[in-house]
Coordinates of C-alpha atoms and ligand atoms in Angstrom, one line a residue:
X1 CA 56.3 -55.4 80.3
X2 CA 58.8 -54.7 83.0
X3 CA 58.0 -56.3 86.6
X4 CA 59.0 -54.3 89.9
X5 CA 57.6 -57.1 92.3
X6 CA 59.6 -60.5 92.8
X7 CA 58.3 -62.8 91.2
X8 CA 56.6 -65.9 93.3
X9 CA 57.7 -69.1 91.0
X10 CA 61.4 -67.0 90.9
X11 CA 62.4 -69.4 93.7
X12 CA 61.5 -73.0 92.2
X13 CA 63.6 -72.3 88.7
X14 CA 64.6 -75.4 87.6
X15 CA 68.1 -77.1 88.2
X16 CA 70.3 -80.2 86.3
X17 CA 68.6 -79.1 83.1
X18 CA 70.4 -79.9 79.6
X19 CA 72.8 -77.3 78.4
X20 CA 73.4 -77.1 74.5
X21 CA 77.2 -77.3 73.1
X22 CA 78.8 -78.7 76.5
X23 CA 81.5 -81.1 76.0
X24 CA 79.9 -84.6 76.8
X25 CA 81.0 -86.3 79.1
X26 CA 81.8 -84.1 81.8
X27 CA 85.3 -84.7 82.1
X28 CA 86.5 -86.8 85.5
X29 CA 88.8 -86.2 88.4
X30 CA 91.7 -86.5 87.2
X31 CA 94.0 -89.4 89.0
X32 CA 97.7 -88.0 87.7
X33 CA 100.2 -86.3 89.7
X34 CA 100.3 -82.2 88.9
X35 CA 104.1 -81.6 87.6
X36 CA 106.7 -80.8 90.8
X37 CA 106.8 -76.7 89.8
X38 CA 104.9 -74.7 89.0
X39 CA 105.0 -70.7 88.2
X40 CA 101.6 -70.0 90.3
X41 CA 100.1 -72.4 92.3
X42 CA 95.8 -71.2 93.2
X43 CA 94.5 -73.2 96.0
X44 CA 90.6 -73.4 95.8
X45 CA 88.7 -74.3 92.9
X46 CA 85.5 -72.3 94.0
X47 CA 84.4 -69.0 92.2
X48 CA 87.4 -67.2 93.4
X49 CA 89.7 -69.8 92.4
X50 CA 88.1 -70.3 89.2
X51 CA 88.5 -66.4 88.3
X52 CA 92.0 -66.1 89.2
X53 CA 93.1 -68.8 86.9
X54 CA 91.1 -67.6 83.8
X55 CA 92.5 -64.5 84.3
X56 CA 96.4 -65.7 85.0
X57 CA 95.1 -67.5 81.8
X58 CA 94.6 -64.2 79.7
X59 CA 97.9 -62.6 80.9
X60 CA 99.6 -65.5 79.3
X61 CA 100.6 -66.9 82.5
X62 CA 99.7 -70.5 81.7
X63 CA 102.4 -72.2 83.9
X64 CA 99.6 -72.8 86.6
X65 CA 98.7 -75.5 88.9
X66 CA 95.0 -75.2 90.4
X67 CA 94.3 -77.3 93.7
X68 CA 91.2 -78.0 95.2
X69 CA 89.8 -80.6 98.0
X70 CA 87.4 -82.1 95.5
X71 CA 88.5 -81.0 92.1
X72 CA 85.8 -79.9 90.5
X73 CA 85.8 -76.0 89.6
X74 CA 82.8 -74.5 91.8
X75 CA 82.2 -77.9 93.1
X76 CA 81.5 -77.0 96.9
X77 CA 79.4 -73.7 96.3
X78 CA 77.4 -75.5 94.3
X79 CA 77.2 -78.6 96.9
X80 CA 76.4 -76.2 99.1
X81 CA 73.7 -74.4 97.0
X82 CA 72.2 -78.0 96.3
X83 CA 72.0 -79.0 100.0
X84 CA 69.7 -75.7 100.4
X85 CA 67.4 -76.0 97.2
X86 CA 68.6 -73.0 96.5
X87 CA 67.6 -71.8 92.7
X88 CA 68.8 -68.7 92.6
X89 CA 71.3 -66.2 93.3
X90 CA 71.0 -63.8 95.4
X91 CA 73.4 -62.2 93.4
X92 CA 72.2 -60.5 90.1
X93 CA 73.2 -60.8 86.2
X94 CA 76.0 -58.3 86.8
X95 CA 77.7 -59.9 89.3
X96 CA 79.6 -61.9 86.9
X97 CA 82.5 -64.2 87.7
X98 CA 83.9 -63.3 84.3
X99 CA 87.4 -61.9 83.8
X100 CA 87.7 -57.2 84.5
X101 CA 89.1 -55.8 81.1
X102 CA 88.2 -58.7 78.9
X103 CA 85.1 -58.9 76.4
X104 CA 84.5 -62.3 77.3
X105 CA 80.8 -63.9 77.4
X106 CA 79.9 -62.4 80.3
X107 CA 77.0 -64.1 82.4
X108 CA 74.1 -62.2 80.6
X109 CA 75.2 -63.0 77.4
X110 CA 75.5 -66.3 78.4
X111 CA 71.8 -66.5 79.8
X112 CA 70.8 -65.0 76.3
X113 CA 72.6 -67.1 74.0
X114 CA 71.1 -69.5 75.7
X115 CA 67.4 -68.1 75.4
X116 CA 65.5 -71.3 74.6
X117 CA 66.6 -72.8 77.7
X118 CA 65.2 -70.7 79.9
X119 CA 61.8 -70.0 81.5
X120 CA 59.4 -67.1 81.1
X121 CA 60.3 -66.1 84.5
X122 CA 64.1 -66.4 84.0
X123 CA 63.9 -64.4 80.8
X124 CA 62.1 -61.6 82.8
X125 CA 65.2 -61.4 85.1
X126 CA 67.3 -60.8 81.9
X127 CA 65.3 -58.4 80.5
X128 CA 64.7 -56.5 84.0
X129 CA 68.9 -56.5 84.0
X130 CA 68.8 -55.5 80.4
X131 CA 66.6 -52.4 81.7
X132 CA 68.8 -51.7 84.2
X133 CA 66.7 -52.7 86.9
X134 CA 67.9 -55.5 89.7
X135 CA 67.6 -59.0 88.9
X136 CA 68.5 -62.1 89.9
X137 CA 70.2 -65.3 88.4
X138 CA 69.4 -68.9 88.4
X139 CA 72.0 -71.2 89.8
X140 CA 71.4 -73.5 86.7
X141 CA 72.5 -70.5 84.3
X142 CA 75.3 -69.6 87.0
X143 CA 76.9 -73.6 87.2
X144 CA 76.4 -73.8 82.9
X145 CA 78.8 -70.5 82.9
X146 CA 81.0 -71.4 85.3
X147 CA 81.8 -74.5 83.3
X148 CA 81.9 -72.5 80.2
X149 CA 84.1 -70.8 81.6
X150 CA 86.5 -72.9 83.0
X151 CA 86.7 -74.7 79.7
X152 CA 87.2 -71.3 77.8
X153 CA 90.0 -71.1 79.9
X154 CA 91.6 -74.6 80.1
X155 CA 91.3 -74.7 83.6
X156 CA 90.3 -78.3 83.7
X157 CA 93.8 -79.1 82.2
X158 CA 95.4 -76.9 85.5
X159 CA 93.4 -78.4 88.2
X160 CA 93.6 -81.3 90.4
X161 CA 92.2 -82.8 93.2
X162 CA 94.3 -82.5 96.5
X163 CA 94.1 -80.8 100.2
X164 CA 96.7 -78.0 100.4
X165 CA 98.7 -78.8 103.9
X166 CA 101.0 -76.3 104.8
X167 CA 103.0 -73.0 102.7
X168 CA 106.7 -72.7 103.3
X169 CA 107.6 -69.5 102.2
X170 CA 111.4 -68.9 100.9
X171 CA 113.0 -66.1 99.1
X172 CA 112.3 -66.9 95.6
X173 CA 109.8 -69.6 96.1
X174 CA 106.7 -71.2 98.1
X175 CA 107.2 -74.9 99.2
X176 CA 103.1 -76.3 98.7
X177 CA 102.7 -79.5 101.0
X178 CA 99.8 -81.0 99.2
X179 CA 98.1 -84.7 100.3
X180 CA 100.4 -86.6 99.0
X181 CA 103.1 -84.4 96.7
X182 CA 104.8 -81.6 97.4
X183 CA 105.6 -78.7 94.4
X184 CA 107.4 -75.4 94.1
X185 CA 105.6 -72.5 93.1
X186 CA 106.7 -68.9 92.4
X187 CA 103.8 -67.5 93.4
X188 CA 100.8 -68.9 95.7
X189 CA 97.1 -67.6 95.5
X190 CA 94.7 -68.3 98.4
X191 CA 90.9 -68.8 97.4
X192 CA 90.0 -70.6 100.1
X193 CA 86.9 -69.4 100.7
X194 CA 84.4 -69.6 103.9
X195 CA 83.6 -72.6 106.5
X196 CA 80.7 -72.7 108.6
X197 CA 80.2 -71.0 111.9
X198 CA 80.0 -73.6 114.4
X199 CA 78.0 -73.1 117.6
X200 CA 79.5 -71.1 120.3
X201 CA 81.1 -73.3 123.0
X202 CA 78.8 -74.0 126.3
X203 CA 75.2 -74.5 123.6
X204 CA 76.5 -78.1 124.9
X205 CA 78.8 -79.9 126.4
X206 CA 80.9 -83.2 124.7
X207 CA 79.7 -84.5 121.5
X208 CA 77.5 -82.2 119.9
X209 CA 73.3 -83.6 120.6
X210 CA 71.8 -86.2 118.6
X211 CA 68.7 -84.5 116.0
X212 CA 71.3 -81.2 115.9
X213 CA 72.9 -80.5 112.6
X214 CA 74.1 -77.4 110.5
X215 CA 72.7 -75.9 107.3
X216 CA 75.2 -78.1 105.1
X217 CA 74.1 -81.4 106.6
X218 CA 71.1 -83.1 105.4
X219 CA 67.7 -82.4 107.2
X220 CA 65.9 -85.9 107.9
X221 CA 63.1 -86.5 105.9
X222 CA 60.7 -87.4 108.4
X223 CA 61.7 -84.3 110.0
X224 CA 58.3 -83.2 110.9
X225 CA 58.9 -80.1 113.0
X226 CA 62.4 -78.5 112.9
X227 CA 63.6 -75.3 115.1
X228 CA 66.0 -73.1 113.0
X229 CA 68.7 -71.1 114.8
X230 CA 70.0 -68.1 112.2
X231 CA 69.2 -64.9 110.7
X232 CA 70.3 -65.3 107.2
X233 CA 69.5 -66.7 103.9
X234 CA 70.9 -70.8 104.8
X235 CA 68.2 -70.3 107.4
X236 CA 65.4 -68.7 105.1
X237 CA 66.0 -72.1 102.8
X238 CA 65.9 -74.3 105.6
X239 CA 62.5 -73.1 106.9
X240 CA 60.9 -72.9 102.9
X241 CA 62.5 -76.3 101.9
X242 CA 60.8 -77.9 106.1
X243 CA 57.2 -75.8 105.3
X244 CA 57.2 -76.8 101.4
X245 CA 57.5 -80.6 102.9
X246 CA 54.3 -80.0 105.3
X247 CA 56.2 -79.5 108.4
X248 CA 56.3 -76.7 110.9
X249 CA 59.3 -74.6 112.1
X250 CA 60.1 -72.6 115.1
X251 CA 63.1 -70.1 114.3
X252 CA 65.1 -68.6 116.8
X253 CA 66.2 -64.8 115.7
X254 CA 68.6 -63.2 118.1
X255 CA 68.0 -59.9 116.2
X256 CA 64.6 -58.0 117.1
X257 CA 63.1 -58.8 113.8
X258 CA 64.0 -60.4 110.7
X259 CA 66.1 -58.5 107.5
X260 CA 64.8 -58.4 104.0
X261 CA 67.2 -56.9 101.1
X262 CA 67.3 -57.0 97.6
X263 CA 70.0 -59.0 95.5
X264 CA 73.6 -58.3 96.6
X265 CA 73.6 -54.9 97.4
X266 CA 77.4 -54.9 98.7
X267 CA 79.1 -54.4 95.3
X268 CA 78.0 -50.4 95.7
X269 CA 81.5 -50.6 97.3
X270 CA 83.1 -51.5 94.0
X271 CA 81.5 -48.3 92.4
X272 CA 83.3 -44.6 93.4
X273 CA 81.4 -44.1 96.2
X274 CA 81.3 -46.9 97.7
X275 CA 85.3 -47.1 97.4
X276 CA 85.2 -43.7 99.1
X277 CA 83.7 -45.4 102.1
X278 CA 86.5 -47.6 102.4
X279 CA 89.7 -46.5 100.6
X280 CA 92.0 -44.6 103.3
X281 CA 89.1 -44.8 106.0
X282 CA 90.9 -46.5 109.4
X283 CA 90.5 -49.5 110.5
X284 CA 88.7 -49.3 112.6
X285 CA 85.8 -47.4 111.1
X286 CA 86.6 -50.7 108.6
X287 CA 85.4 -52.8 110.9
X288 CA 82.1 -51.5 111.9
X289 CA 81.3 -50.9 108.4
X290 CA 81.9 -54.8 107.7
X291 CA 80.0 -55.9 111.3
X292 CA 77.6 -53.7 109.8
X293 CA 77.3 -55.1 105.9
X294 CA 77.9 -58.3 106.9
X295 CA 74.7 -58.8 109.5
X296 CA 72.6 -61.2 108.2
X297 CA 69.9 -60.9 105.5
X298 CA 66.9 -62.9 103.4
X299 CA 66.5 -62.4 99.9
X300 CA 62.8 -60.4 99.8
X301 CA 61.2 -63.1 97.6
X302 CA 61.6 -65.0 100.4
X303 CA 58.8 -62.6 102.6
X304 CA 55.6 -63.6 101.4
X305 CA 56.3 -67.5 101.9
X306 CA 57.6 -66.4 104.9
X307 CA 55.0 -64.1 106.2
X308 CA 52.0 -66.1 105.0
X309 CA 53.3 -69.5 107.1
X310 CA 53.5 -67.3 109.8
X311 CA 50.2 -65.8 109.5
X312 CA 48.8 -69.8 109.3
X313 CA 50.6 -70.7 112.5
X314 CA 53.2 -73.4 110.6
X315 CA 55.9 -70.8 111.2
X316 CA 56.8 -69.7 114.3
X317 CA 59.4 -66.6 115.0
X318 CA 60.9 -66.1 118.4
X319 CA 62.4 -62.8 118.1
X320 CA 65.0 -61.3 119.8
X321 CA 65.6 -64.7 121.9
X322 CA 69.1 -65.4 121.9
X323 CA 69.6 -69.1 122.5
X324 CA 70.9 -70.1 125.9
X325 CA 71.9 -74.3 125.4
X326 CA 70.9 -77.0 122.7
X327 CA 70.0 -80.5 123.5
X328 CA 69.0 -83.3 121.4
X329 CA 66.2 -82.0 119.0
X330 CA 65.8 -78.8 121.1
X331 CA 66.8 -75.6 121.6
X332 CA 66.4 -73.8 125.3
X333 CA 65.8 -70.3 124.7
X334 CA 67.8 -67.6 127.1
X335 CA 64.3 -67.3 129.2
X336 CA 64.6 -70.8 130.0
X337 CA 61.5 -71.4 127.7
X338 CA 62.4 -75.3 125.5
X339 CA 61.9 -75.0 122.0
X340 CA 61.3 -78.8 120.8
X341 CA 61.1 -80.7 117.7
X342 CA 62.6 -83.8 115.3
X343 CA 65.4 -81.7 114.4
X344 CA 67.5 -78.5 115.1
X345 CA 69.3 -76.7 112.2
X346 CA 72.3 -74.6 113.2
X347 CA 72.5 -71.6 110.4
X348 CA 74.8 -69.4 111.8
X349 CA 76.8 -68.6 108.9
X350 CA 80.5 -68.4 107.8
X351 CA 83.9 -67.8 109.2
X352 CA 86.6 -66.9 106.2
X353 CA 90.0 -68.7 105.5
X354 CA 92.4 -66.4 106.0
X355 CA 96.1 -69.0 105.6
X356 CA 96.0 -69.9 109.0
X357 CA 96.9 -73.3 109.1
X358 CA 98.8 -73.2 106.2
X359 CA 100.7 -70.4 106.9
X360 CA 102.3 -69.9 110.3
X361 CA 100.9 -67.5 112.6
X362 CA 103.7 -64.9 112.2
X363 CA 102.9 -64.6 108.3
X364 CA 99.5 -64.1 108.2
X365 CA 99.4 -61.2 111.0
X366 CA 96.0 -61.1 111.6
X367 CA 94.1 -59.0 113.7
X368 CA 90.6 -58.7 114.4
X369 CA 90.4 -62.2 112.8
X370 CA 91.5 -60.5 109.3
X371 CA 95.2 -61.2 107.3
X372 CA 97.8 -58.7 106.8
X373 CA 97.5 -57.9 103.4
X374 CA 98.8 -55.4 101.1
X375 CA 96.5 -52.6 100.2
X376 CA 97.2 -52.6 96.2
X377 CA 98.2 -56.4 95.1
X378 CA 96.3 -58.3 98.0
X379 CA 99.8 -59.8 98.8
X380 CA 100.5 -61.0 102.2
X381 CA 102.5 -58.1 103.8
X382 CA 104.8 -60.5 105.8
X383 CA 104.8 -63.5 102.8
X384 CA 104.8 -61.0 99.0
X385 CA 104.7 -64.5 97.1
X386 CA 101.5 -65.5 98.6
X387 CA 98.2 -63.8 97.7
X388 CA 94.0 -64.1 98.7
X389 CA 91.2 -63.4 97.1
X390 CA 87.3 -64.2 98.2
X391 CA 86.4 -63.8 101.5
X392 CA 89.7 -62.8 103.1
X393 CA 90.2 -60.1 101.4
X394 CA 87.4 -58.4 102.9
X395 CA 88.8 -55.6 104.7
X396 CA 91.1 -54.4 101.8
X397 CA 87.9 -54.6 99.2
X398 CA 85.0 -54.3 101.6
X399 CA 82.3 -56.8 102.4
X400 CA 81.6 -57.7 98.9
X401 CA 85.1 -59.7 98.3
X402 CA 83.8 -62.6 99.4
X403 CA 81.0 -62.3 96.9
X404 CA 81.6 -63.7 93.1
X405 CA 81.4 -60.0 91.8
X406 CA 84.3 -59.3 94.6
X407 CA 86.4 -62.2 92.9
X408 CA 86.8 -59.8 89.9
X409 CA 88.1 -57.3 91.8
X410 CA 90.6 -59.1 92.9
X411 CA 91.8 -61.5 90.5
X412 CA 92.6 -58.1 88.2
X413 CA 94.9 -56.8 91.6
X414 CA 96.3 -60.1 91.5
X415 CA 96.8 -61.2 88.7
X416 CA 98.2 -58.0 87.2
X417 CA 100.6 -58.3 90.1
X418 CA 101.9 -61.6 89.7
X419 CA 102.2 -61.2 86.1
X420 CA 104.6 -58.4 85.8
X421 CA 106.5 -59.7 88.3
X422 CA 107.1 -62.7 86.8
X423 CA 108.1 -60.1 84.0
X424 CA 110.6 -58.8 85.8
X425 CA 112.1 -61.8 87.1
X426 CA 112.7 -63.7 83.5
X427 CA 114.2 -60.1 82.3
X428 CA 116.3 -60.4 85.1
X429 CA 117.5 -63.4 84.3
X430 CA 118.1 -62.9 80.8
Ligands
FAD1 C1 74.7 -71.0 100.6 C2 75.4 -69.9 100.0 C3 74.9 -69.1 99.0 C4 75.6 -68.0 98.5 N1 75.1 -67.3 97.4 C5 75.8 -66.3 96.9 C6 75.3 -65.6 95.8 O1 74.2 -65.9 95.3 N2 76.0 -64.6 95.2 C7 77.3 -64.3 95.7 O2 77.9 -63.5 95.1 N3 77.8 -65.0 96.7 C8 77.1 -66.0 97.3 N4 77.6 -66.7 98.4 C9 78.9 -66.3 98.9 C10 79.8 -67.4 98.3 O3 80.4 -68.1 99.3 C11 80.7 -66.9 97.3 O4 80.2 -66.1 96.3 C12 81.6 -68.0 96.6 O5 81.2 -69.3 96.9 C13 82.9 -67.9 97.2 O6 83.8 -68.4 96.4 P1 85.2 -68.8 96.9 O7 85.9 -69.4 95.7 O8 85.8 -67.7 97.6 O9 84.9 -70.0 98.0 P2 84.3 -71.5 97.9 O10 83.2 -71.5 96.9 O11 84.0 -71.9 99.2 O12 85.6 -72.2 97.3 C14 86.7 -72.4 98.0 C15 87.3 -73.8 97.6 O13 88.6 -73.9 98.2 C16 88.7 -75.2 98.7 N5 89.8 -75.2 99.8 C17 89.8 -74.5 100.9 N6 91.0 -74.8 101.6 C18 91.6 -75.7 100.8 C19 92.9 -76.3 101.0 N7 93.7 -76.2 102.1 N8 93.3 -77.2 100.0 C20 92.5 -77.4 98.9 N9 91.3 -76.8 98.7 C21 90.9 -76.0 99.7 C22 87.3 -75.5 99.3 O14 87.2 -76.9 99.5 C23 86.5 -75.0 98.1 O15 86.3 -75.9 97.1 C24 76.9 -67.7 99.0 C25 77.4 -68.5 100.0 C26 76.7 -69.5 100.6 C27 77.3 -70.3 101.7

């Protein structure tokens, strides 16, 4: 039987279950030094990072050295998921961070092979992909690929833990300033992905108040009664995990009203027609189509938890109130009005990496808070040895590059790129 409604035990799918046929023990952080040169250096471990070395990986460039704060592949995305209770994606089964053009296990073969692990529920979100129809993943089944995947790829043996510094660009090379070593690379990749939005300055002044955090901090247990600033899904977890714990919740919406949608529906911009709205279209028109895609959104399983705590009184939604200050615990509302409880939780989204900070000012170009990259390859336009995927390649691939089916799109750019010009430069040298 094929369900059209979201399904109400969806969002409680089980995490940290076993997987079948992983190599035991996870392997550790590795403590050696990564070798002084390398022909591409990725920096970022996370989905985008991870998909840009498979992929280097099936071009038979395997001359790669993949660095990321923590060093594990995926590691903060799925810190980040954890910190929310998030089960789920909101992305569905076809959003796979698999490699374009290759018939590797992609993510719903993966959740099929792996049949017996699922739930009943889980196994109707394969079938309703199967059918065509939108479904939705579990981050369980989404962490157990990602590993497959790295390990398919031998990206384990290419990564290590280390803070990228700083990005000399020369002629033929790209000087990488890591904590503690330095290497050459011929080629650099950025997948640096997204850091939170902090508050706007003047919500306080000095340190920021005591009982205010963000949504990747830790809420307080005895938290009984927490105000939550943000439109988005950090904030829809927030409130669910606060009301699931007995508490009540106050959230502050600057919008008029709330957004539902359905699973990722930005990757219609990867299909013809949703190219057409971007290809050759001027920037500006660009960016009001991302201010536009990019507004904040709950998944719509969340709407019935949502709606019925509201309808009970435990959930209270101050609409269209922008906030004016924050104090400890507290939020003052732009009508003066003082929202307060044990804790506030900021969830005000993300800001991409776009190089700056590594790169210098001049190189990055950006404008409108977006790099200077070329069109086709996703190079920088002012540094063609360095590269981005994820996040700052949004207003080359539209609002979905920062999303793990954007990560495809342009690892293949990339990696095609780098590849035959590595090509090119060992003929030449011949
Ligand atoms: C809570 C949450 C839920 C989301 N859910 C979905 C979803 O369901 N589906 C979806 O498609 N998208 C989702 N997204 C969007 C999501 O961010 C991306 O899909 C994915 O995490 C982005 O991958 P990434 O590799 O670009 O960035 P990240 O996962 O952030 O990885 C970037 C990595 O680079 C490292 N790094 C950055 N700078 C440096 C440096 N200088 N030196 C060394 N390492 C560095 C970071 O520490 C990090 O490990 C979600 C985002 C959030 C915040």
């Amino acid at each position: 039987m094929t369900r059209f409604v979201p399904h109400p035990r969806l969002l409680g799918s089980p995490r940290h279950r076993p997987w079948p046929r992983w190599p035991e023990p996870a392997r550790p952080v590795r403590a050696d030094r990564p070798p002084t040169a390398a022909q591409v250096v990725v920096v970022g471990a996370g989905p985008a990072g991870l998909a840009v070395t498979a992929a280097l990986w099936h071009v038979g460039v395997r001359d790669v050295v993949l660095l990321d704060r923590d060093g594990r592949p995926a590691g903060r995305f799925l810190d980040r998921v954890d910190r929310l209770e998030q089960r789920v994606l909101r992305s569905p089964y076809e959003h796979h961070p698999g490699v374009e053009g290759y018939r590797d296990c992609e993510l719903r073969d993966f959740a099929r092979v792996h049949w017996g692990v699922l739930t009943a529920v889980e196994r109707g979100e394969v079938r309703m992909s199967q059918a065509g129809h939108r479904s939705v993943v579990p981050v369980d089944v989404f962490e157990a690929y990602c590993r497959h995947t790295a390990e398919l790829h031998h990206v384990p043996d290419r990564l290590w833990p280390a803070e990228v510094r700083a990005l000399e660009v020369g002629e033929d090379r790209v000087a990488v300033r890591a904590e503690g070593f330095d290497l050459d690379a011929r080629y650099v990749v950025l997948c640096q992905g997204e850091e939170r939005r902090a508050a706007p300055a003047g919500w306080w002044t000095g340190d920021r108040p005591a009982r205010v955090g963000y949504w990747d901090e830790p809420v307080p247990a005895d938290a009984r009664r927490v105000v939550v600033v943000g439109a988005g899904l950090t904030a829809a977890h927030v409130i669910h995990n606060a009301l699931a714990r007995g508490g009540e919740v106050d959230w502050v919406l600057r919008a008029e009203s709330e957004r539902y949608q359905c699973s990722d529906v930005n990757a219609s911009f990867f299909r013809a027609e949703g190219r057409a709205r971007f290809d050759g279209v001027p920037w500006e028109r660009r960016l009001a189509l991302m201010a536009r895609e990019r507004r904040a959104s709950v998944m719509f399983e969340f709407r019935p938890i949502l709606a019925e705590a509201e309808a009970n009184g435990r959930l209270r939604v101050h609409r269209g109130r922008p906030v004016g200050s924050v104090d400890a615990g507290a939020v003052v509302l732009g009508d003066g009005r003082r929202l307060a409880g044990d804790h506030v939780v900021l969830a005000l989204g993300t800001v991409p990496s776009i190089g700056t900070g590594l790169l210098p000012d001049r190189l990055v170009g950006a404008r409108d808070g977006w790099p200077d990259l070329d069109e086709r390859t996703l190079a920088y336009r002012r540094a063609p040895r360095v590269f981005a995927a994820g996040a700052a390649a949004c207003m080359v691939l539209g609002p979905a590059a920062r999303n793990i089916d954007g990560h495809r799109v342009a690892s293949a750019r990339i990696v095609a790129t780098v590849a035959a010009r590595l090509r090119a430069e060992v003929a030449a040298h011949v």
